[in-house]
Backbone as CSV, one residue per row, in Angstrom:
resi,resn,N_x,N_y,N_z,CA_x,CA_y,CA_z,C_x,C_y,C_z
1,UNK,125.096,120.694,89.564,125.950,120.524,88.390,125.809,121.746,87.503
2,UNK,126.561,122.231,86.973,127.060,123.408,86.614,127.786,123.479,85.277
3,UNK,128.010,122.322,84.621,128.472,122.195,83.207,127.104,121.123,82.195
4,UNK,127.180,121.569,81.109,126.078,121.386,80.321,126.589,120.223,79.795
5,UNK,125.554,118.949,79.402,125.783,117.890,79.024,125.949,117.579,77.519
6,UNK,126.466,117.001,76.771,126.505,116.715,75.609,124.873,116.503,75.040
7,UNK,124.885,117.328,73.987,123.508,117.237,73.228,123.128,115.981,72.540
8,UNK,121.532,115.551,72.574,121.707,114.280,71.871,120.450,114.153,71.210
9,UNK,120.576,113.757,69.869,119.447,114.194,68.670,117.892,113.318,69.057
10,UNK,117.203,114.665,69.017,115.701,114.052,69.341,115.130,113.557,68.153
11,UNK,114.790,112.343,68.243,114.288,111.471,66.955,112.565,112.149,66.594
12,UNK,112.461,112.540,65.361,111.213,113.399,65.261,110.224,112.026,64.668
13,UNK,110.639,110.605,64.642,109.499,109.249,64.845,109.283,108.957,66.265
14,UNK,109.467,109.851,67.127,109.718,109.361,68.304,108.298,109.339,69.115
15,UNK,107.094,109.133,67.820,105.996,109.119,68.843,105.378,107.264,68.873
16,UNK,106.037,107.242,67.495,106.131,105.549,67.571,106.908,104.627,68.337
17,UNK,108.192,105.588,69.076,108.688,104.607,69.858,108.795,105.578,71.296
18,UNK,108.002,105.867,72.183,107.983,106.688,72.741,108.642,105.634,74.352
19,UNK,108.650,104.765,74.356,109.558,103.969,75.648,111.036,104.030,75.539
20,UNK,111.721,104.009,74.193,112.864,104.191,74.396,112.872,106.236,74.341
21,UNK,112.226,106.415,73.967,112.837,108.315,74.019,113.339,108.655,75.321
22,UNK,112.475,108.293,76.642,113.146,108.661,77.507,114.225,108.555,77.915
23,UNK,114.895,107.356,77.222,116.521,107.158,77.665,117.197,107.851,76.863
24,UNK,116.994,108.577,75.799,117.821,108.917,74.423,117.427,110.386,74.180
25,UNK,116.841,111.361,75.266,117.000,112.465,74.872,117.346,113.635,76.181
26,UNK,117.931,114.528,75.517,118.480,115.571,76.897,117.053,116.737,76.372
27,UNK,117.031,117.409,76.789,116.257,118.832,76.364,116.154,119.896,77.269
28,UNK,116.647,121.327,76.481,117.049,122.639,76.803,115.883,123.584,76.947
29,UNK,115.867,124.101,78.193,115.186,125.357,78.692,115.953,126.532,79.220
30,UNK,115.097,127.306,78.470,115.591,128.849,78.549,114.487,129.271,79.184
31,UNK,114.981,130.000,80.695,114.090,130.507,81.489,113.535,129.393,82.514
32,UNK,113.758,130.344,83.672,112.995,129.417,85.156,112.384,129.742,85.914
33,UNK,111.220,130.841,84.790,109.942,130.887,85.822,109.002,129.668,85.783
34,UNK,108.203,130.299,86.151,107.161,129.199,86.586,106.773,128.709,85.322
35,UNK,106.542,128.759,83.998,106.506,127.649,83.151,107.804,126.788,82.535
36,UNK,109.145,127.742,82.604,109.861,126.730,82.464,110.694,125.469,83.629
37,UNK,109.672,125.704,84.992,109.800,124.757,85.802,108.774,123.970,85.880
38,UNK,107.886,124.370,85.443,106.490,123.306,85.157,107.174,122.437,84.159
39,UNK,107.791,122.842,83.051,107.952,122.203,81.849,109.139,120.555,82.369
40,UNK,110.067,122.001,83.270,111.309,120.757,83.480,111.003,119.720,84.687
41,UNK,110.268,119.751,85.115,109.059,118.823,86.210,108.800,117.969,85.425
42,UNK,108.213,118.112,83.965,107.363,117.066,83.066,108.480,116.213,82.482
43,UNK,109.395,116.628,82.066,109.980,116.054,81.191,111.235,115.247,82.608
44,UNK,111.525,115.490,83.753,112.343,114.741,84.357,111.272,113.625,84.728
45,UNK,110.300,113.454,84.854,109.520,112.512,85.403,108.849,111.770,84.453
46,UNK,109.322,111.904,83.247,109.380,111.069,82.026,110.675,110.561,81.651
47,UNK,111.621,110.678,82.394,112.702,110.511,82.192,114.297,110.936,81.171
48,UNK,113.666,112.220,81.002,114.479,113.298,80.447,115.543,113.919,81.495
49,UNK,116.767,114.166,80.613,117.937,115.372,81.435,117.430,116.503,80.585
50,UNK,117.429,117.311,81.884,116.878,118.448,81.341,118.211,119.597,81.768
51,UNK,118.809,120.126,80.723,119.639,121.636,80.954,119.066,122.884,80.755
52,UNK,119.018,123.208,82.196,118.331,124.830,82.523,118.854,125.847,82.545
53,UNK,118.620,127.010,81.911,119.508,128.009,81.743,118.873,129.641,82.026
54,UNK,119.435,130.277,82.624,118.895,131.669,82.301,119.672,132.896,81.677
55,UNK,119.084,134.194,81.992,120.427,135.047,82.018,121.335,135.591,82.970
56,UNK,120.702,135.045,84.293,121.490,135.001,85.291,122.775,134.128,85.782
57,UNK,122.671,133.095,85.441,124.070,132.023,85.374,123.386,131.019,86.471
58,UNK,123.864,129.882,86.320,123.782,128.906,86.511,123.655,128.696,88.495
59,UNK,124.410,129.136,89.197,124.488,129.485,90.220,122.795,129.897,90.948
60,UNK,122.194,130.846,89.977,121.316,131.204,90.556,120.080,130.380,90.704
61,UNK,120.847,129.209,90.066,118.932,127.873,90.235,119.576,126.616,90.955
62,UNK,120.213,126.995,91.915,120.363,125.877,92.811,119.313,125.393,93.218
63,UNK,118.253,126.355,93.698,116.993,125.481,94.223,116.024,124.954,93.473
64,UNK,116.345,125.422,91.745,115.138,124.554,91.439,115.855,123.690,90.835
65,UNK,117.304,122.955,90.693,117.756,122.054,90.511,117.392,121.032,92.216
66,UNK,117.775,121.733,93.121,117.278,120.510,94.277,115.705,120.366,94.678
67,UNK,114.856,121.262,93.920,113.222,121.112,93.956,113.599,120.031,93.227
68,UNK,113.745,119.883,91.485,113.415,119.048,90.663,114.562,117.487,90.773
69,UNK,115.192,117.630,90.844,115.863,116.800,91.306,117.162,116.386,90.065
70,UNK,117.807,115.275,90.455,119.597,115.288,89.715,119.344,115.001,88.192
71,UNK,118.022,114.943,87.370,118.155,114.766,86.121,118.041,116.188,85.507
72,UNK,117.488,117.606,86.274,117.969,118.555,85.899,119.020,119.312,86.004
73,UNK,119.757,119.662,85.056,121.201,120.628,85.437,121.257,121.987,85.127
74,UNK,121.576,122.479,86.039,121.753,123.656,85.965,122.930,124.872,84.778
75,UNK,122.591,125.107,84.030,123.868,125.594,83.288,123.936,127.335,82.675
76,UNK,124.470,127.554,81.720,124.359,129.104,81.168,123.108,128.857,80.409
77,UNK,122.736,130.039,79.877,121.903,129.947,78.460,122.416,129.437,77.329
78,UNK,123.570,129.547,77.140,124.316,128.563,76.120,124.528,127.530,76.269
79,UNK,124.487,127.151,77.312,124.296,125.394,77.861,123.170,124.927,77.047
80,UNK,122.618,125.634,77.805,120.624,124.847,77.604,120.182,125.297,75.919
81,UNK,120.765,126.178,75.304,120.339,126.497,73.898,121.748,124.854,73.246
82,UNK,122.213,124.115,73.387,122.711,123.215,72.827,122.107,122.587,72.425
83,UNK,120.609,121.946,73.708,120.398,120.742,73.067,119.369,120.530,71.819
84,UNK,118.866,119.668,71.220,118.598,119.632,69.817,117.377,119.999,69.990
85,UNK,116.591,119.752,71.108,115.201,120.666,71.674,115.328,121.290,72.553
86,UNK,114.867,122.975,72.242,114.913,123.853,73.174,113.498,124.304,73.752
87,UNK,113.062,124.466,74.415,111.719,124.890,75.159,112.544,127.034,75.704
88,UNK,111.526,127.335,74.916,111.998,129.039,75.098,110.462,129.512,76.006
89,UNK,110.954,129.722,77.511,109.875,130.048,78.558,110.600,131.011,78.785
90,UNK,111.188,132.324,77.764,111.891,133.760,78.514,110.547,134.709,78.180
91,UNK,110.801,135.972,78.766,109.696,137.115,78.695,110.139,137.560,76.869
92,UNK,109.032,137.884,76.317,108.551,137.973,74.692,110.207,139.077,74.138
93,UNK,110.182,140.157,75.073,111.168,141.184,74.952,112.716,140.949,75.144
94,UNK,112.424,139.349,75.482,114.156,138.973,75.635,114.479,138.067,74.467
95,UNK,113.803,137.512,73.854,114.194,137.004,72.859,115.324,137.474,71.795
96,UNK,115.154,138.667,71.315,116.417,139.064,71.040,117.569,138.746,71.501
97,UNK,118.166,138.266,72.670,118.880,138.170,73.460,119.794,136.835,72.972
98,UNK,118.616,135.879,72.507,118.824,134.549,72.280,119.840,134.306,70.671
99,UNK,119.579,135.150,70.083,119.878,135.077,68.700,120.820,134.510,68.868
100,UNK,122.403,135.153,69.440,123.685,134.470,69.151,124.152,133.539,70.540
101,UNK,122.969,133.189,70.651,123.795,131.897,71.862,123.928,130.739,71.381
102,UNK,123.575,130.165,70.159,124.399,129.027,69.127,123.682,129.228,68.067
103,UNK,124.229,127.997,67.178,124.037,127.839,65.489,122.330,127.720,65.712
104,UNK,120.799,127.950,65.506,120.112,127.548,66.116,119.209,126.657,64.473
105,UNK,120.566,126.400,63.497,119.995,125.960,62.531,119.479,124.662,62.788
106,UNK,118.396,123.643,62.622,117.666,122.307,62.648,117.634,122.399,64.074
107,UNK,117.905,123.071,64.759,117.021,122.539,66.196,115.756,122.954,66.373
108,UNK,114.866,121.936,67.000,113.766,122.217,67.402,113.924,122.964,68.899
109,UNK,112.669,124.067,68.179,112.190,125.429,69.495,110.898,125.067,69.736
110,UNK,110.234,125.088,70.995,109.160,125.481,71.516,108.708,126.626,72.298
111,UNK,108.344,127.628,71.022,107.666,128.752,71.723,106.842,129.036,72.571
112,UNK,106.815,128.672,73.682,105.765,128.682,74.697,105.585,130.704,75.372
113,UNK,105.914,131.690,74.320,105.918,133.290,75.059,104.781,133.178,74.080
114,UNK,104.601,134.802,75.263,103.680,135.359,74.814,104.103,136.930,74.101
115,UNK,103.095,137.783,73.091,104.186,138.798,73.413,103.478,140.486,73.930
116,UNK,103.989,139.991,75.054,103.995,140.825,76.327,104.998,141.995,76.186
117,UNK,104.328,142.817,76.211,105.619,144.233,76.361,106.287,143.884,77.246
118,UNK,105.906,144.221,78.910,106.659,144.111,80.110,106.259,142.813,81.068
119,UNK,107.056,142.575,81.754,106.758,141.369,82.765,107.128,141.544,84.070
120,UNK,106.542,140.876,84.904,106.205,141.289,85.763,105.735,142.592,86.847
121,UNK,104.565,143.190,86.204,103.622,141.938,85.838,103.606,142.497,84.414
122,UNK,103.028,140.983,83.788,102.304,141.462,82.586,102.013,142.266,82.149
123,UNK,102.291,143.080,80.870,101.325,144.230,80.469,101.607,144.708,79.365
124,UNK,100.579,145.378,78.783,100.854,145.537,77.033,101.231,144.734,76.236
125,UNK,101.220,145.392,74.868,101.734,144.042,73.818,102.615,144.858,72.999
126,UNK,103.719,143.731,72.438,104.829,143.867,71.998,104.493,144.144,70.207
127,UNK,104.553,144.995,69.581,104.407,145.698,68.324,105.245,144.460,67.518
128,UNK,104.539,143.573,67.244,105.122,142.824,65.877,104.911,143.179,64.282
129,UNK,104.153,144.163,64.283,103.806,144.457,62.788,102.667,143.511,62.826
130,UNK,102.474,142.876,61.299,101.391,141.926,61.002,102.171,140.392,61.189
131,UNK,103.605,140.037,61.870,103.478,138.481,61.795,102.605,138.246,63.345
132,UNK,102.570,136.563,63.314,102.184,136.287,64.386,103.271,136.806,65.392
133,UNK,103.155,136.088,67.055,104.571,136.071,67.866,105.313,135.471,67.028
134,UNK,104.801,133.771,67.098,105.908,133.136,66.398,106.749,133.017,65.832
135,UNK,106.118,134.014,64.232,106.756,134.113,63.116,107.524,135.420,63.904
136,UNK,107.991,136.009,64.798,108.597,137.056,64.767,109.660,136.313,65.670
137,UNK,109.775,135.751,66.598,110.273,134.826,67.116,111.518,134.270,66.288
138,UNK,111.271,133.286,65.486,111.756,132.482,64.262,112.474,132.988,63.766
139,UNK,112.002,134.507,63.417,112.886,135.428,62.540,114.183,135.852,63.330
140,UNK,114.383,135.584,64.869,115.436,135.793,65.474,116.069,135.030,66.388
141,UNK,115.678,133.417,65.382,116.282,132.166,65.361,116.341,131.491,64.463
142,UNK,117.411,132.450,63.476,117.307,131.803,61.902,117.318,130.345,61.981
143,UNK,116.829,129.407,61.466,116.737,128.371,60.539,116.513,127.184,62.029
144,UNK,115.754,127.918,62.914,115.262,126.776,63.949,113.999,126.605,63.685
145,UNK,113.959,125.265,63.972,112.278,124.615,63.665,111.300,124.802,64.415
146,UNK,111.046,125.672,64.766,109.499,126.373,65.211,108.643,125.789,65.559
147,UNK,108.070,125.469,66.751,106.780,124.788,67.421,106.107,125.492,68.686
148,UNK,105.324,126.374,68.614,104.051,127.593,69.098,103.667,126.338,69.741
149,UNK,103.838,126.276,71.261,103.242,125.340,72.409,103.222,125.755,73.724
150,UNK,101.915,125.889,74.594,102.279,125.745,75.810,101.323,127.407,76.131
151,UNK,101.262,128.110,75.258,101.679,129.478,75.642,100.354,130.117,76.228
152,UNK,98.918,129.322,75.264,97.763,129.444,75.722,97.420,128.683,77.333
153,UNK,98.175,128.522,78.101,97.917,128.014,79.606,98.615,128.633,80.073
154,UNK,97.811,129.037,81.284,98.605,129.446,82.515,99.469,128.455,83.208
155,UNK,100.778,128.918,83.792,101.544,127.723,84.150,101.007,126.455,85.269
156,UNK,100.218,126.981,86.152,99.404,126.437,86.574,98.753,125.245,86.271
157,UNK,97.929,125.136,85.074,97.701,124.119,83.991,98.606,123.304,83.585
158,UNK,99.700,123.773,83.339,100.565,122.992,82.479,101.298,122.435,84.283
159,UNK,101.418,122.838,85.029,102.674,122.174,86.239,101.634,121.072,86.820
160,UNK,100.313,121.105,86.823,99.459,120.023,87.155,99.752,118.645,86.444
161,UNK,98.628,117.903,86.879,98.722,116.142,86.543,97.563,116.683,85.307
162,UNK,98.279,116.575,83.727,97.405,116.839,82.917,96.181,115.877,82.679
163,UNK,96.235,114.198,83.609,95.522,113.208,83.361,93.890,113.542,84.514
164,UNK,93.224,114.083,83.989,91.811,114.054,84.978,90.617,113.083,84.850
165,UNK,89.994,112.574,85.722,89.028,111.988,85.124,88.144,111.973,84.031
166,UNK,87.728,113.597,83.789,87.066,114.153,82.716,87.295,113.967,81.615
167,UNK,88.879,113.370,81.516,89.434,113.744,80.027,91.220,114.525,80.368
168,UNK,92.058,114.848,79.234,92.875,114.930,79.005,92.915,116.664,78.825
169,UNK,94.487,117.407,79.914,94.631,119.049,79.518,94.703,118.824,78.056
170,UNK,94.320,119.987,77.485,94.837,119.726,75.929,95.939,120.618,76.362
171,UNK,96.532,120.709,74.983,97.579,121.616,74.475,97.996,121.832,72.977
172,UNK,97.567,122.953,72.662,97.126,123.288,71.098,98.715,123.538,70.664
173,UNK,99.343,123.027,69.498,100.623,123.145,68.914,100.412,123.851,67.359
174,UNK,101.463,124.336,66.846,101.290,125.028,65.389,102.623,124.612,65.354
175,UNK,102.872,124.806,63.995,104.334,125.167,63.018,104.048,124.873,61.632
176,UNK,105.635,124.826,60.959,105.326,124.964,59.688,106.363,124.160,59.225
177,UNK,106.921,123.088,60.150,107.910,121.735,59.855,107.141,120.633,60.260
178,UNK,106.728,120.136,59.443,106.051,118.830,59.504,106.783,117.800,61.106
179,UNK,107.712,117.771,60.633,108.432,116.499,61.652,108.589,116.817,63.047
180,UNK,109.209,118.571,62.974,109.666,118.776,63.931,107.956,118.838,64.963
181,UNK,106.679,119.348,64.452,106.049,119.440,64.977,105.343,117.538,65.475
182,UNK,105.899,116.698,64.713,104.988,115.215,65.337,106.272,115.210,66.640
183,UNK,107.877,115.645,66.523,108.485,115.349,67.476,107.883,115.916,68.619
184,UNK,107.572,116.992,68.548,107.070,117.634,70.007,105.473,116.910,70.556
185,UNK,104.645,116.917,69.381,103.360,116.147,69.650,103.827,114.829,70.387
186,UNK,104.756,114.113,69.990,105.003,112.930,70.562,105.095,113.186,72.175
187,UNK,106.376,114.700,71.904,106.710,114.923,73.747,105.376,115.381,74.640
188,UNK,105.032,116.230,74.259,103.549,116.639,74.193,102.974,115.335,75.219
189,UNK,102.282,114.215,74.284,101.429,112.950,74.883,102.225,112.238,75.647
190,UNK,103.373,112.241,75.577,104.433,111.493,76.395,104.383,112.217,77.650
191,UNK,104.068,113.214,78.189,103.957,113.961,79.406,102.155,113.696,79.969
192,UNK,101.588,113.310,79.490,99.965,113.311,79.605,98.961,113.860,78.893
193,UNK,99.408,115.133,77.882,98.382,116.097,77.207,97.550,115.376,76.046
194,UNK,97.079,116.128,76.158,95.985,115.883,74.366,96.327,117.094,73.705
195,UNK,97.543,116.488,72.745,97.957,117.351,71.878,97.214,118.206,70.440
196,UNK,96.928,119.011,70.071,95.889,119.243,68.719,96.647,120.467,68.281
197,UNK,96.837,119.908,67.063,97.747,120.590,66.240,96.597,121.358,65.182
198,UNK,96.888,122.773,65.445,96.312,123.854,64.794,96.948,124.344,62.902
199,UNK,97.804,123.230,62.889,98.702,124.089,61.636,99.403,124.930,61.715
200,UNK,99.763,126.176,61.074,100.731,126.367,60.722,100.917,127.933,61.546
201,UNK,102.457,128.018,61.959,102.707,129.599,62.396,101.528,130.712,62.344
202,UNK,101.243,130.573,60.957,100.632,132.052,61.235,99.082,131.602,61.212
203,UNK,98.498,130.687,61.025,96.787,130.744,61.150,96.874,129.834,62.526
204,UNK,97.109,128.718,62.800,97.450,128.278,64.103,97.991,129.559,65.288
205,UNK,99.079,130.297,64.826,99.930,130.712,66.078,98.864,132.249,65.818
206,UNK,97.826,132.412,65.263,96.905,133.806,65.435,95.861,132.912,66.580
207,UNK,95.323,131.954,65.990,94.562,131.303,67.308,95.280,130.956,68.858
208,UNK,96.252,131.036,68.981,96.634,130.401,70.513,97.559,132.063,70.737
209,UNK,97.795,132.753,70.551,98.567,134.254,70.834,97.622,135.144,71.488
210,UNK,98.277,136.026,72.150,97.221,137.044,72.989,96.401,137.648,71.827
211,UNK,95.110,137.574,72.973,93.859,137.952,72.028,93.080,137.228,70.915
212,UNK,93.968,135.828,70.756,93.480,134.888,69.815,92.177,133.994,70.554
213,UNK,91.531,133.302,69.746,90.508,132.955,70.415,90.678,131.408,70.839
214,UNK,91.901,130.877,71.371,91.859,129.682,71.998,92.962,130.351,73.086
215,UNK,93.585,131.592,73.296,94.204,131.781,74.305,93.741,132.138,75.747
216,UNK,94.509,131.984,76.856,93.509,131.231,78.066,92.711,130.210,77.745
217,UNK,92.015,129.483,76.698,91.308,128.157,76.659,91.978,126.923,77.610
218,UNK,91.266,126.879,78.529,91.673,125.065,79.044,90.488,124.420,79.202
219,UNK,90.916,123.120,78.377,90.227,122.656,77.713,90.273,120.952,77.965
220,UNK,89.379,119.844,78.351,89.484,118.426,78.571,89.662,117.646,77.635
221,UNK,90.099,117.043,76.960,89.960,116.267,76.001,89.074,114.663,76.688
222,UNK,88.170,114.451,75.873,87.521,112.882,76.544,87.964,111.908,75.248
223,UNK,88.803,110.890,76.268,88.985,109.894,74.367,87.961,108.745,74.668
224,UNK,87.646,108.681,73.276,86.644,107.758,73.595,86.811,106.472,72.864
225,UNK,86.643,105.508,73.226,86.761,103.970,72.359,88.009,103.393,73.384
């Protein structure tokens, strides 16, 4: 499928009612490497439509629409930037790119980059001045609600069964919108993680960013009681 589905508003109480969310939300990924197919793995098997997008066109992810199966669709980048949550898994240097592919005012983003000069492979870092990624990010998605997730794991981590005997993957979150960040915490535990919210863009998103000191951290959570 090849045309993008009607967007449909992710309820940011949605950790209190987390049985009906799965019927009542679509959610948009940009990018289909290996974390934004880890990501769209999690969320179809929670029962999410997921619209996938790159800058290649839609055509070119036939196979990880028939890996993941018919609740993901395949579409443009303007497809997948519709829905009211976007998951942004592109390389740090493409972001620019994203600015005018819609209004990106009140939608929730999940920054899961890093910022990487070049990719593949990896290497160097991308000159932000003094903001975090995040906050540099944000700045070239005016008035989208910002949520720094994902970015401290290798995809690896995150495409696994986050539930281990030991305890729970974590996954450290920041922002600086109250709601929009319990909406994602909700999606977050609704997939298996132990979510822990660091606060805000820039003292949160300095701890989980390259060179910060919870990046690469994987980490068990044990709940106890």
């Amino acid at each position: 499928m090849t045309q993008p589905l009607p967007g449909r508003r992710y309820d940011p109480d949605a950790r209190s009612r987390r049985g009906s969310m799965a019927a009542q939300s679509t959610i948009g990924i940009l990018g289909a490497g290996e974390i934004g197919r880890a990501i769209a793995d999690k969320a179809v098997r929670h029962g999410h439509e997921v619209l996938i997008g790159n800058s290649r066109g839609p055509e070119t992810l036939k196979a990880v629409v028939e890996q993941l199966g018919p609740k993901v669709h395949a579409v443009t980048a303007e497809g997948a930037a519709q829905a009211d949550l976007v998951f942004l898994a592109v390389p740090f240097s493409a972001v620019p790119d994203l600015t005018s592919l819609t209004d990106w005012s009140g939608k929730i983003v999940v920054d899961t980059t890093n910022q990487f000069a070049a990719a593949n492979p990896w290497r160097g870092r991308y000159d932000v001045g003094n903001l975090t990624g995040s906050e540099w990010v944000a700045q070239r998605l005016p008035g989208a609600r910002m949520v720094k997730a994902f970015n401290s794991l290798f995809a690896a981590f995150i495409a696994a069964d986050p539930r281990h005997e030991e305890g729970r993957q974590v996954v450290f979150y920041a922002g600086d919108d109250a709601d929009a960040k319990t909406a994602v915490a909700a999606l977050l535990d609704q997939f298996g993680f132990a979510a822990l919210d660091l606060g805000g863009l820039r003292e949160g998103g300095r701890l989980m960013q390259l060179d910060g000191a919870l990046s690469a951290k994987h980490l068990l959570l044990q709940d106890v009681g």
